Coordinates of C-alpha atoms in Angstrom, one line a residue:
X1 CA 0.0 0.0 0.0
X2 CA 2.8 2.4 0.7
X3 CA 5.5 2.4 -1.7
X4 CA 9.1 2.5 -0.6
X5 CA 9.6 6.0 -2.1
X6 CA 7.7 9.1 -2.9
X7 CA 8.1 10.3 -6.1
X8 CA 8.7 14.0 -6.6
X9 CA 7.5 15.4 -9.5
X10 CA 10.0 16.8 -11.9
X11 CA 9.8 19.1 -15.1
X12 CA 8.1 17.4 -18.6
X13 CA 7.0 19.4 -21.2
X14 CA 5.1 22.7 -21.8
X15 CA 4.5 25.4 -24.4
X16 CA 4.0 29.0 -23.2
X17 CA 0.9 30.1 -23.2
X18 CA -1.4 31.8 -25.8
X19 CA -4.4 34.0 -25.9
X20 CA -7.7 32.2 -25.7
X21 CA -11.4 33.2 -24.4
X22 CA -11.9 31.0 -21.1
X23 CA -15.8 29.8 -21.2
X24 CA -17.8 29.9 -18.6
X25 CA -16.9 26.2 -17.6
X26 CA -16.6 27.1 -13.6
X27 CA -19.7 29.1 -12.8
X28 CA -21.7 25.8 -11.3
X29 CA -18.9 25.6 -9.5
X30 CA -18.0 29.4 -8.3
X31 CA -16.5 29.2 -4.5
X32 CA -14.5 31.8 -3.2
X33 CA -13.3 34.9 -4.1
X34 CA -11.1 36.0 -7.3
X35 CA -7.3 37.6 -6.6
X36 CA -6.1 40.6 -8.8
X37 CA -2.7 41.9 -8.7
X38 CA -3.0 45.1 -7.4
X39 CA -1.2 47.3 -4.7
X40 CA -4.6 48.5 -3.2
X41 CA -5.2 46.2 0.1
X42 CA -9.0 45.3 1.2
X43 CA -10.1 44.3 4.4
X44 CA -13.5 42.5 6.1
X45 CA -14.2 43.1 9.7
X46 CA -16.1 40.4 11.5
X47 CA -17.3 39.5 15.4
X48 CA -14.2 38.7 15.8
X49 CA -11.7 39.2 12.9
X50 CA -10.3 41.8 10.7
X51 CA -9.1 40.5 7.7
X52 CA -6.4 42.5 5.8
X53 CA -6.0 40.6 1.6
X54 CA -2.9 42.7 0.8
X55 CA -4.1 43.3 -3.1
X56 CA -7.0 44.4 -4.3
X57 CA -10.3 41.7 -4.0
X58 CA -12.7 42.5 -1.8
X59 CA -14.9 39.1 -2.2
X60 CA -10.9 37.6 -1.1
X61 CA -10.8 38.9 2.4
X62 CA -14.5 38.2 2.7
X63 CA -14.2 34.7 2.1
X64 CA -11.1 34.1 4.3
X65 CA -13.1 36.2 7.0
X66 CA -16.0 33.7 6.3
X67 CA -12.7 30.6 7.1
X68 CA -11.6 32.5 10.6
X69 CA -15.1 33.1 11.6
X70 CA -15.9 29.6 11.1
X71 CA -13.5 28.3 13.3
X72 CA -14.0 30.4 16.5
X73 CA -16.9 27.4 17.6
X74 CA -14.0 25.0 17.1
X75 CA -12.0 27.1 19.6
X76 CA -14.3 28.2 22.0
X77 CA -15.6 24.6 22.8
X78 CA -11.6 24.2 23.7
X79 CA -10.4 27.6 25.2
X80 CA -14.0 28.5 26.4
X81 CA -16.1 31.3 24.8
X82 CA -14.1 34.6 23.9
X83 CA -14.5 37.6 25.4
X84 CA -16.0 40.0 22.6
X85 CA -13.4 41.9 20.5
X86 CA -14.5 45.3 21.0
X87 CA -12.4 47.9 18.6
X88 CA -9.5 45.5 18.9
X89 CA -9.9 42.6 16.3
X90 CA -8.2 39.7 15.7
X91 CA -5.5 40.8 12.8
X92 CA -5.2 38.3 9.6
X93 CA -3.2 39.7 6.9
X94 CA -3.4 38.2 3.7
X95 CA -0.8 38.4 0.9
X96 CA -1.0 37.0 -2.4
X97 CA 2.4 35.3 -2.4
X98 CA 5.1 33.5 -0.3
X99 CA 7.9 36.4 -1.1
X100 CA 5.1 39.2 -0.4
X101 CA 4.3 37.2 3.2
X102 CA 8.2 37.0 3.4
X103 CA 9.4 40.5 2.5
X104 CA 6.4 41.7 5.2
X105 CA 7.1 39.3 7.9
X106 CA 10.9 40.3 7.4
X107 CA 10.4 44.1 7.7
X108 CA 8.7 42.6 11.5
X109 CA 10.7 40.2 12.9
X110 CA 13.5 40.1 11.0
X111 CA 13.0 36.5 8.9
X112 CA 12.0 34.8 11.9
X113 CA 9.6 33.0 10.3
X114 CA 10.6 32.8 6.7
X115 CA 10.2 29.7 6.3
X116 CA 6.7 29.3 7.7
X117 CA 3.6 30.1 5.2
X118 CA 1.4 30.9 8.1
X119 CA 2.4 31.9 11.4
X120 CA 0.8 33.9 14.8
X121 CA 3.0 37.1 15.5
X122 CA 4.0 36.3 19.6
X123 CA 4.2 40.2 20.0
X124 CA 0.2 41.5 18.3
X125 CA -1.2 38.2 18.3
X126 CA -1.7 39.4 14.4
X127 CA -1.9 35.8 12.1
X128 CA 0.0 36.2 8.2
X129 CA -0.7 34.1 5.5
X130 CA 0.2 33.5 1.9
X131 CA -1.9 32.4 -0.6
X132 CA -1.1 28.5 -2.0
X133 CA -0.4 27.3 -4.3
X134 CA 0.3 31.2 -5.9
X135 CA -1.3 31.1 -8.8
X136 CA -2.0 33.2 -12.3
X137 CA -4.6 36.4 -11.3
X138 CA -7.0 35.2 -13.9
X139 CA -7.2 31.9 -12.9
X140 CA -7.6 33.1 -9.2
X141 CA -10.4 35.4 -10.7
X142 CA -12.1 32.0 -12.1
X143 CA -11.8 30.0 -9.1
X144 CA -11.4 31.7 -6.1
X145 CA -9.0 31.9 -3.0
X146 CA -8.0 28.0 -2.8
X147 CA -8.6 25.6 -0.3
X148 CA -5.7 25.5 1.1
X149 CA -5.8 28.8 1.8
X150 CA -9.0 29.0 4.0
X151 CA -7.5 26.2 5.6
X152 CA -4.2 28.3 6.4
X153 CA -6.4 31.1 7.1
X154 CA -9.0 28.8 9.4
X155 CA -5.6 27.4 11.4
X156 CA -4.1 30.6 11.8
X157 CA -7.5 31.5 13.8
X158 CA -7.4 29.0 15.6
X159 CA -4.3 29.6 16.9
X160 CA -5.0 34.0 17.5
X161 CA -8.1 32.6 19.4
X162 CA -6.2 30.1 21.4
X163 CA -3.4 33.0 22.5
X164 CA -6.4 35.8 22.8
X165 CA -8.5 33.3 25.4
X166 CA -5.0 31.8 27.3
X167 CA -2.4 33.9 27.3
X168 CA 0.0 30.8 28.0
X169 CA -1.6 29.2 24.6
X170 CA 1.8 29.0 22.3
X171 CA 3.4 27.0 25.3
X172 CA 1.1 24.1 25.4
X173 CA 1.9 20.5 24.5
X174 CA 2.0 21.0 20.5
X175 CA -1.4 18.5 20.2
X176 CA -3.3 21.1 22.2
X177 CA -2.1 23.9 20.2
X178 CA -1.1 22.6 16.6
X179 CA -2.9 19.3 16.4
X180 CA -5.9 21.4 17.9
X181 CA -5.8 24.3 15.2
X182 CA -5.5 21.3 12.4
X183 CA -8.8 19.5 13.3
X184 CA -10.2 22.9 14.0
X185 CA -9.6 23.7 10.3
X186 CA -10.6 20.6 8.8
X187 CA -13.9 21.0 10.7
X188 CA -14.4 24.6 9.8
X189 CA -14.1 24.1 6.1
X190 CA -15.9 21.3 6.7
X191 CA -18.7 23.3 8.4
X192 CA -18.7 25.9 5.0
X193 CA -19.4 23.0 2.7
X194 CA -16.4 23.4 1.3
X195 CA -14.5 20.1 1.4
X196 CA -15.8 16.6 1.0
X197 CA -15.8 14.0 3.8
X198 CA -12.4 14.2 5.7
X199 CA -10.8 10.4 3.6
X200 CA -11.7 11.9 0.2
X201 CA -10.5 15.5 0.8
X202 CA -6.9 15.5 -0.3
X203 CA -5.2 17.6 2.4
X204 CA -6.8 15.7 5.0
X205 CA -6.2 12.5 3.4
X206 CA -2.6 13.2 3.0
X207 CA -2.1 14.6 6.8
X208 CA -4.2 10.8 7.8
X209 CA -1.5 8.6 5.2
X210 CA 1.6 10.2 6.7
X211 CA 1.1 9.0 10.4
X212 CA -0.5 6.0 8.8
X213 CA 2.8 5.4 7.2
X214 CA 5.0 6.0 10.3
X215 CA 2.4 3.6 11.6
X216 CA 3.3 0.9 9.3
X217 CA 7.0 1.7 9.5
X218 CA 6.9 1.1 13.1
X219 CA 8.0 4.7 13.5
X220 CA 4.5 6.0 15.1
X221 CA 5.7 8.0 18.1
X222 CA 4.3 6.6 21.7
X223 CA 1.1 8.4 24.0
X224 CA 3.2 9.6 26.0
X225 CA 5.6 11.4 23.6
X226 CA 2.6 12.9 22.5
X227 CA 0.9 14.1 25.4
X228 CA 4.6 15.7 26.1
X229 CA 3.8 17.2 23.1
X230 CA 8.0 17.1 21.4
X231 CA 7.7 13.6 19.3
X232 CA 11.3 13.3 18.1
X233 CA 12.3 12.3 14.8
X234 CA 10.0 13.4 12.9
X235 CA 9.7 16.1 9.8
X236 CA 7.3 19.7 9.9
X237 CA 4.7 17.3 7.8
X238 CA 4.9 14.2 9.8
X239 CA 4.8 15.9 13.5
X240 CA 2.1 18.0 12.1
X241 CA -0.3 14.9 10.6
X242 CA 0.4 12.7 13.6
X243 CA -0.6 15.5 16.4
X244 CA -3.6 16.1 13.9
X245 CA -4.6 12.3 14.3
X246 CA -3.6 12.3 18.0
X247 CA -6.0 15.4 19.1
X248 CA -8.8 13.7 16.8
X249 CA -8.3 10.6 18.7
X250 CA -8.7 12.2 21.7
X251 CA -12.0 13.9 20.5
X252 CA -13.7 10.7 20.2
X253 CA -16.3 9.9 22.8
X254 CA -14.3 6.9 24.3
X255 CA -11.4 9.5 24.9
X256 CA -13.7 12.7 25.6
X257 CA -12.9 12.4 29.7
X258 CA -9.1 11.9 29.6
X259 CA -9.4 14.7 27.2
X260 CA -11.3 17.2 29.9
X261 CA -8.8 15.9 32.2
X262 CA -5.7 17.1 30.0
X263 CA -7.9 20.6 29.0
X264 CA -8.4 21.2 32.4
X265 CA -5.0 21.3 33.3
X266 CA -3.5 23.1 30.2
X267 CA -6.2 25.7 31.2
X268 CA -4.3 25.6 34.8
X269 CA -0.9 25.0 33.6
X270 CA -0.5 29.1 33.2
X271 CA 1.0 30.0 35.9
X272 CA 3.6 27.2 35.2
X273 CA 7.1 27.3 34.1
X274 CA 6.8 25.1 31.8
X275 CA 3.3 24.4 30.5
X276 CA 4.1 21.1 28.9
X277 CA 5.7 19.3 31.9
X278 CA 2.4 20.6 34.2
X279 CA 0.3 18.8 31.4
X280 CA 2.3 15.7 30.7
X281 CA 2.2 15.0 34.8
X282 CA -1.6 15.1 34.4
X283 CA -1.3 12.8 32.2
X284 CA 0.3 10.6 33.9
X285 CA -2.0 10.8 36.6
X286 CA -5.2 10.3 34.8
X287 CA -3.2 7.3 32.9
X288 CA -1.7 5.4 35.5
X289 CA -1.4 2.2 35.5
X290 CA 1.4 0.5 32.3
X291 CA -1.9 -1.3 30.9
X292 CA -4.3 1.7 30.9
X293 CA -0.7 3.2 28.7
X294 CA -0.6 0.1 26.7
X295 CA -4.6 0.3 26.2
X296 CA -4.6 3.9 24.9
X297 CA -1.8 3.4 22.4
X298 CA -3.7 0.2 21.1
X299 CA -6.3 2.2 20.6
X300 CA -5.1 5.0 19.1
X301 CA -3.6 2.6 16.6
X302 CA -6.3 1.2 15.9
X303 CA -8.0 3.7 14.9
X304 CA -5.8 4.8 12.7
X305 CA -5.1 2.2 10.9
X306 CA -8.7 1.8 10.1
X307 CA -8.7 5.0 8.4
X308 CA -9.2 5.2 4.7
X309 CA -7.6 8.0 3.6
X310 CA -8.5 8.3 -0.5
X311 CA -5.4 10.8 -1.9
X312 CA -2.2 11.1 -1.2
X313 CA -1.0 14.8 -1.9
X314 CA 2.8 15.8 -2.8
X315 CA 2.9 18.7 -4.5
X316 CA 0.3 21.8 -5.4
X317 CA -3.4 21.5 -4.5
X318 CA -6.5 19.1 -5.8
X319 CA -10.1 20.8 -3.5
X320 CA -13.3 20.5 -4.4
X321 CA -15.5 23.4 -6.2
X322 CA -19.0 21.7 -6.0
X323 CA -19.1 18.9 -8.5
X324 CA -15.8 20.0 -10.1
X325 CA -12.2 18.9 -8.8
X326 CA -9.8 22.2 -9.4
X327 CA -6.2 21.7 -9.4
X328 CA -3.1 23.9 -9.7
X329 CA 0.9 23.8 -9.2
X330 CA 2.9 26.7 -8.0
X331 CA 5.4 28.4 -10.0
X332 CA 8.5 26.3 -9.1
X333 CA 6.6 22.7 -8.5
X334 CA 4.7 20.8 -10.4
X335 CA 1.0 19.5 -8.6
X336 CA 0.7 15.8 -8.6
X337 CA -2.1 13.8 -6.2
X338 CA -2.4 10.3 -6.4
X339 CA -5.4 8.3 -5.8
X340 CA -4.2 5.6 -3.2
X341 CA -6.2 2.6 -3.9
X342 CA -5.2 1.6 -7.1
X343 CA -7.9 -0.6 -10.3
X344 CA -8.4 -4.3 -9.2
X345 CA -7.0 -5.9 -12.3
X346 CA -4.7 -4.4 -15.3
X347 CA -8.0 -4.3 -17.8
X348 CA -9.5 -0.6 -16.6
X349 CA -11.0 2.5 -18.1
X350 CA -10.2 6.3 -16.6
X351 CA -12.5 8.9 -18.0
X352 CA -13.4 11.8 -17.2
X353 CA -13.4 16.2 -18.5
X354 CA -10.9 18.0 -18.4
X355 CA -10.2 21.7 -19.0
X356 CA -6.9 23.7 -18.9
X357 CA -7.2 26.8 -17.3
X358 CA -5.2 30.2 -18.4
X359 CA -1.5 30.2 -17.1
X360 CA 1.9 31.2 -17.8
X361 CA 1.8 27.3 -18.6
X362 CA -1.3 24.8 -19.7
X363 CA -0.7 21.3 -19.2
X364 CA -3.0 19.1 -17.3
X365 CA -1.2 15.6 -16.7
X366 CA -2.8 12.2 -15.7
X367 CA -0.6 9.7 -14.4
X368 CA -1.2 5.6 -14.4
X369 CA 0.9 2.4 -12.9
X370 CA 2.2 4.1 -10.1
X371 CA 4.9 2.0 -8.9
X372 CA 7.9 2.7 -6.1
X373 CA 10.5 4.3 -8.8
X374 CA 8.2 4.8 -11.7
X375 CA 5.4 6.0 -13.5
X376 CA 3.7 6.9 -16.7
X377 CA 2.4 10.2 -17.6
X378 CA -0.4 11.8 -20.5
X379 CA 0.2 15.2 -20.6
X380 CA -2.7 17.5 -22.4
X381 CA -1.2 20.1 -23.3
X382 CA -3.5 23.4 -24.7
X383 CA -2.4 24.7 -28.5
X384 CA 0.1 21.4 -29.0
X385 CA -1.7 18.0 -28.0
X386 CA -0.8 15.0 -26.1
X387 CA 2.4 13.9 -25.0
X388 CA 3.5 10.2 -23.2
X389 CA 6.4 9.9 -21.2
X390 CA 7.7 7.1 -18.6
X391 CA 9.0 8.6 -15.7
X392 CA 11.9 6.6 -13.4
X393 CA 13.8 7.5 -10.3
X394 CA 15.6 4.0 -9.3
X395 CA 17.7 4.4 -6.1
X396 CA 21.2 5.1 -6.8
X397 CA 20.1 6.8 -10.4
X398 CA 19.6 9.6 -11.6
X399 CA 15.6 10.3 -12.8
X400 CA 15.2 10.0 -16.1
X401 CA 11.7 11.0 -18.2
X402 CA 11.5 9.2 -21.6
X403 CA 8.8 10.8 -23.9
X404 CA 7.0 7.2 -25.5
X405 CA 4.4 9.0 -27.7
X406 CA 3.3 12.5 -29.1
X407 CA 0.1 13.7 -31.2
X408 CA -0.7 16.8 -32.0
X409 CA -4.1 18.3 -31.4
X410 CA -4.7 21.7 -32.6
X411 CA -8.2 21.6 -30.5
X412 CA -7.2 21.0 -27.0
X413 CA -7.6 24.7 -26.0
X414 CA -7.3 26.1 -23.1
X415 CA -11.2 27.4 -21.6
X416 CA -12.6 24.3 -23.7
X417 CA -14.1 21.4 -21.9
X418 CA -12.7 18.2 -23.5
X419 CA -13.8 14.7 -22.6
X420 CA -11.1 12.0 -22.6
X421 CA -10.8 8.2 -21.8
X422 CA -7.6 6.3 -20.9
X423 CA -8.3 2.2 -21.4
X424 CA -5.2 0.4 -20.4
X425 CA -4.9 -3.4 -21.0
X426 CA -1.5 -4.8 -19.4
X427 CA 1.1 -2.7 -21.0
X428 CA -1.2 -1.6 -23.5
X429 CA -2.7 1.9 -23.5
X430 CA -5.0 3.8 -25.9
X431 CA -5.5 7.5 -25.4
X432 CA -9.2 8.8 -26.0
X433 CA -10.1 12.7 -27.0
X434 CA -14.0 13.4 -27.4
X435 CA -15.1 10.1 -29.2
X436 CA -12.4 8.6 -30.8
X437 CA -9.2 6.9 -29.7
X438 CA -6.2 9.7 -30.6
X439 CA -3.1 7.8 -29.7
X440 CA -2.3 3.9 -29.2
X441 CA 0.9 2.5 -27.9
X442 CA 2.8 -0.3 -25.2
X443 CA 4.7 0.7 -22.2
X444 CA 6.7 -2.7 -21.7
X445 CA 8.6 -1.4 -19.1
X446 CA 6.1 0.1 -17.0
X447 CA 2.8 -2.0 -15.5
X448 CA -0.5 0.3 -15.9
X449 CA -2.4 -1.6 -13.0
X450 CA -1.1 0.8 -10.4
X451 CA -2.8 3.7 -9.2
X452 CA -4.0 6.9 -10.9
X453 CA -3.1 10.4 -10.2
X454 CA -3.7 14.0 -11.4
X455 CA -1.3 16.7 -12.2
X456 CA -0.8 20.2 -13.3
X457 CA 2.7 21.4 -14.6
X458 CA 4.3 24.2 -12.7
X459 CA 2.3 27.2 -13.1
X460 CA -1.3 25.0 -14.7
X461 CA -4.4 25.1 -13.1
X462 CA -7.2 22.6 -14.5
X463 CA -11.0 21.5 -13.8
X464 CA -11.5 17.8 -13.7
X465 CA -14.9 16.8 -13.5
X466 CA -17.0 13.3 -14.2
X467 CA -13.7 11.4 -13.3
X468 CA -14.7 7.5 -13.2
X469 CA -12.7 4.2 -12.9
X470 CA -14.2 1.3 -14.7
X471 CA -13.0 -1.8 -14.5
X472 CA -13.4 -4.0 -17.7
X473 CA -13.8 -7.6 -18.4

């Protein structure tokens, strides 16, 4: 289930980009607010939030209002209800890039958090967050602020909440402060309608497939690390998915009263030192006995493991706009999420539309028999056609893409919704466009029965709607 290495996705092919009217293929689907590239900044002022989008969208700092205001619920039932703002807001500012979040948080803290793409300023208690993946304005215009965006934004909240209700917030166990502010996000977008059940929404997903992972690695940090809140060994992504399962765990009726317990004395724990240690010896206490410890780390794993999280994420963004899947790299990666659970037998069918939005590139890519070094790709690719390559990164090599087949298609536009059909048959595989096969060829050294994924070259955005995996007979 979990291949021995991650494939990153590297550079293939793409054409610049041309002219072309966009049709009106995302107006069913319309959620969020556009970006322009502008200097002017807008703002939205909530109960408890004032939202700053450093460019010029109104409808932007509206909607990521609408993701902070939704999570202050979500906080409150933690931290207990907060005290009304007044004329003193909660600060988010908004910016429309990772260097414009940079170059601001620089002029304030001197690159102290340079690295970070959101983050809660310890001196205002102000939250800054940049816009992922950073994409083209008039794509942004078509599609709105992006999922992961109100999710940043919705965290960040969470986190401005938890310091505005306890002033000792930032120096609790990470699971009560990050893990918290992670299921408090999921929830809130959850609570807008704008993400699918938690297994089929990709971020998600991939945060429940990482500790799932260390799980089956035998690399799943202990309770008691995690109550301590400082699990060793592991990287940004992985401490942040396993306190994101941990605190989730913990929400789950069987768990709610050792939770109250541990709340009860983070609330407590501010006069402390050090916060963590108060709340780890709580712990302790409520979790006495070696068998009560053994017990709660059986069930924790448990539970995970019977997670079934659908996608696995590993670069850009795949979120949900309605009935339509929208999907778009950053400037310097290229977007790829895979579909975990790959076709029962080699004989299968992948259809599905796709349209290629504007961009300073306009290739959509699908990817089949996913494999632990290799892959194959079908690029569409607006103004040129369809291109094949094989994709290999063998350990101790360097990765390699060999292009297998090309076609030029003059009519794969960008703005056009085009249907399309991959049927693969063993190491056969025939490309549909519309109704009628466009390309035929074998990949011999590649196995199509792995699982599928969808991509978007650096600096793409696409729709993918109607997708559909058929096995045939």
């Amino acid at each position: 289930m979990f291949p021995a290495v991650l494939l990153a996705l590297v550079a293939a092919h793409a054409t610049p980009t041309s002219a072309g009217a966009l049709q009106a293929v995302v107006a069913e689907a319309q959620a969020g607010a556009p970006i322009k590239a502008a200097a002017t900044q807008r703002s939205a002022r909530g109960a408890h939030f004032l939202v700053v989008a450093h460019w010029d969208s109104q409808a932007s700092a509206d909607t990521a209002l609408a993701a902070a205001e939704a999570v202050v619920p979500f906080a409150e039932s933690i931290f207990g209800q907060l005290a009304p703002v007044g004329a003193v807001p909660i600060q988010i500012h908004l910016f429309a890039s990772a260097a414009a979040l940079a170059a601001s948080e620089h002029a304030r803290s001197h690159g102290a958090h340079a690295l970070e793409g959101s983050f809660v300023c310890d001196e205002s208690g102000s939250a800054f967050v940049a816009a992922r993946p950073e994409l083209d304005a008039v794509t942004l215009d078509l599609i709105g602020l992006p999922l992961p965006t109100r999710f940043d934004v919705a965290q960040a909240a969470f986190e401005a909440c938890a310091r505005r209700a306890w002033t000792h917030a930032a120096r609790l166990p990470g699971w009560l402060y990050e893990g918290a502010a992670i299921w408090a996000a999921e929830e809130a977008v959850a609570a807008r309608h704008w993400a699918k059940e938690r297994d089929e929404e990709p971020g998600a997903a991939t945060r429940t497939l990482r500790a799932q992972v260390l799980l089956a690695n035998g690399a799943l940090p202990e309770w008691l690390a995690l109550i301590e809140g400082v699990p060793a060994g592991l990287t940004r992504d992985e401490r942040r998915a396993v306190l994101a399962q941990w605190f989730r765990f913990l929400k789950t009726s069987e768990q709610a009263p050792l939770l109250a317990r541990l709340v009860d004395a983070a609330r407590r724990s501010g006069a402390e030192a050090d916060a963590q240690a108060f709340v780890a010896r709580a712990a302790r206490t409520a979790v006495a006995r070696d068998a009560a410890g053994a017990a709660l780390q059986t069930g924790f794993e448990d539970w995970l493991r019977a997670r079934a999280p659908a996608w696995q994420e590993l670069h850009g963004a795949l979120w949900p706009l309605g009935n339509v899947w929208a999907q778009a790299a950053g400037r310097d990666h290229n977007a790829l999420t895979w579909r975990v659970l790959p076709p029962a037998s080699s004989h299968y069918e992948l259809k599905g539309e796709l349209t290629i939005l504007p961009g300073a590139t306009r290739q959509a890519n699908v990817l089949l028999g996913r494999a632990a070094d290799a892959f194959v790709q079908v690029a569409f690719i607006a103004d040129y056609g369809i291109d094949v390559f094989r994709f290999s990164a063998a350990p101790g090599k360097q990765a390699q893409w060999k292009k297998l087949a090309t076609v030029a298609i003059p009519e794969l536009t960008e703005g056009t919704q085009h249907a399309f059909k991959l049927v693969a048959h063993g190491a056969r595989l025939v490309v549909w466009l519309a109704d009628k096969p466009v390309l035929a060829l074998d990949v011999p050294e590649n196995a199509l029965d792995g699982a599928f994924g969808l991509g978007a070259y650096a600096g793409s955005a696409c729709l993918w709607r109607e997708l559909a995996l058929k096995e045939l007979e």
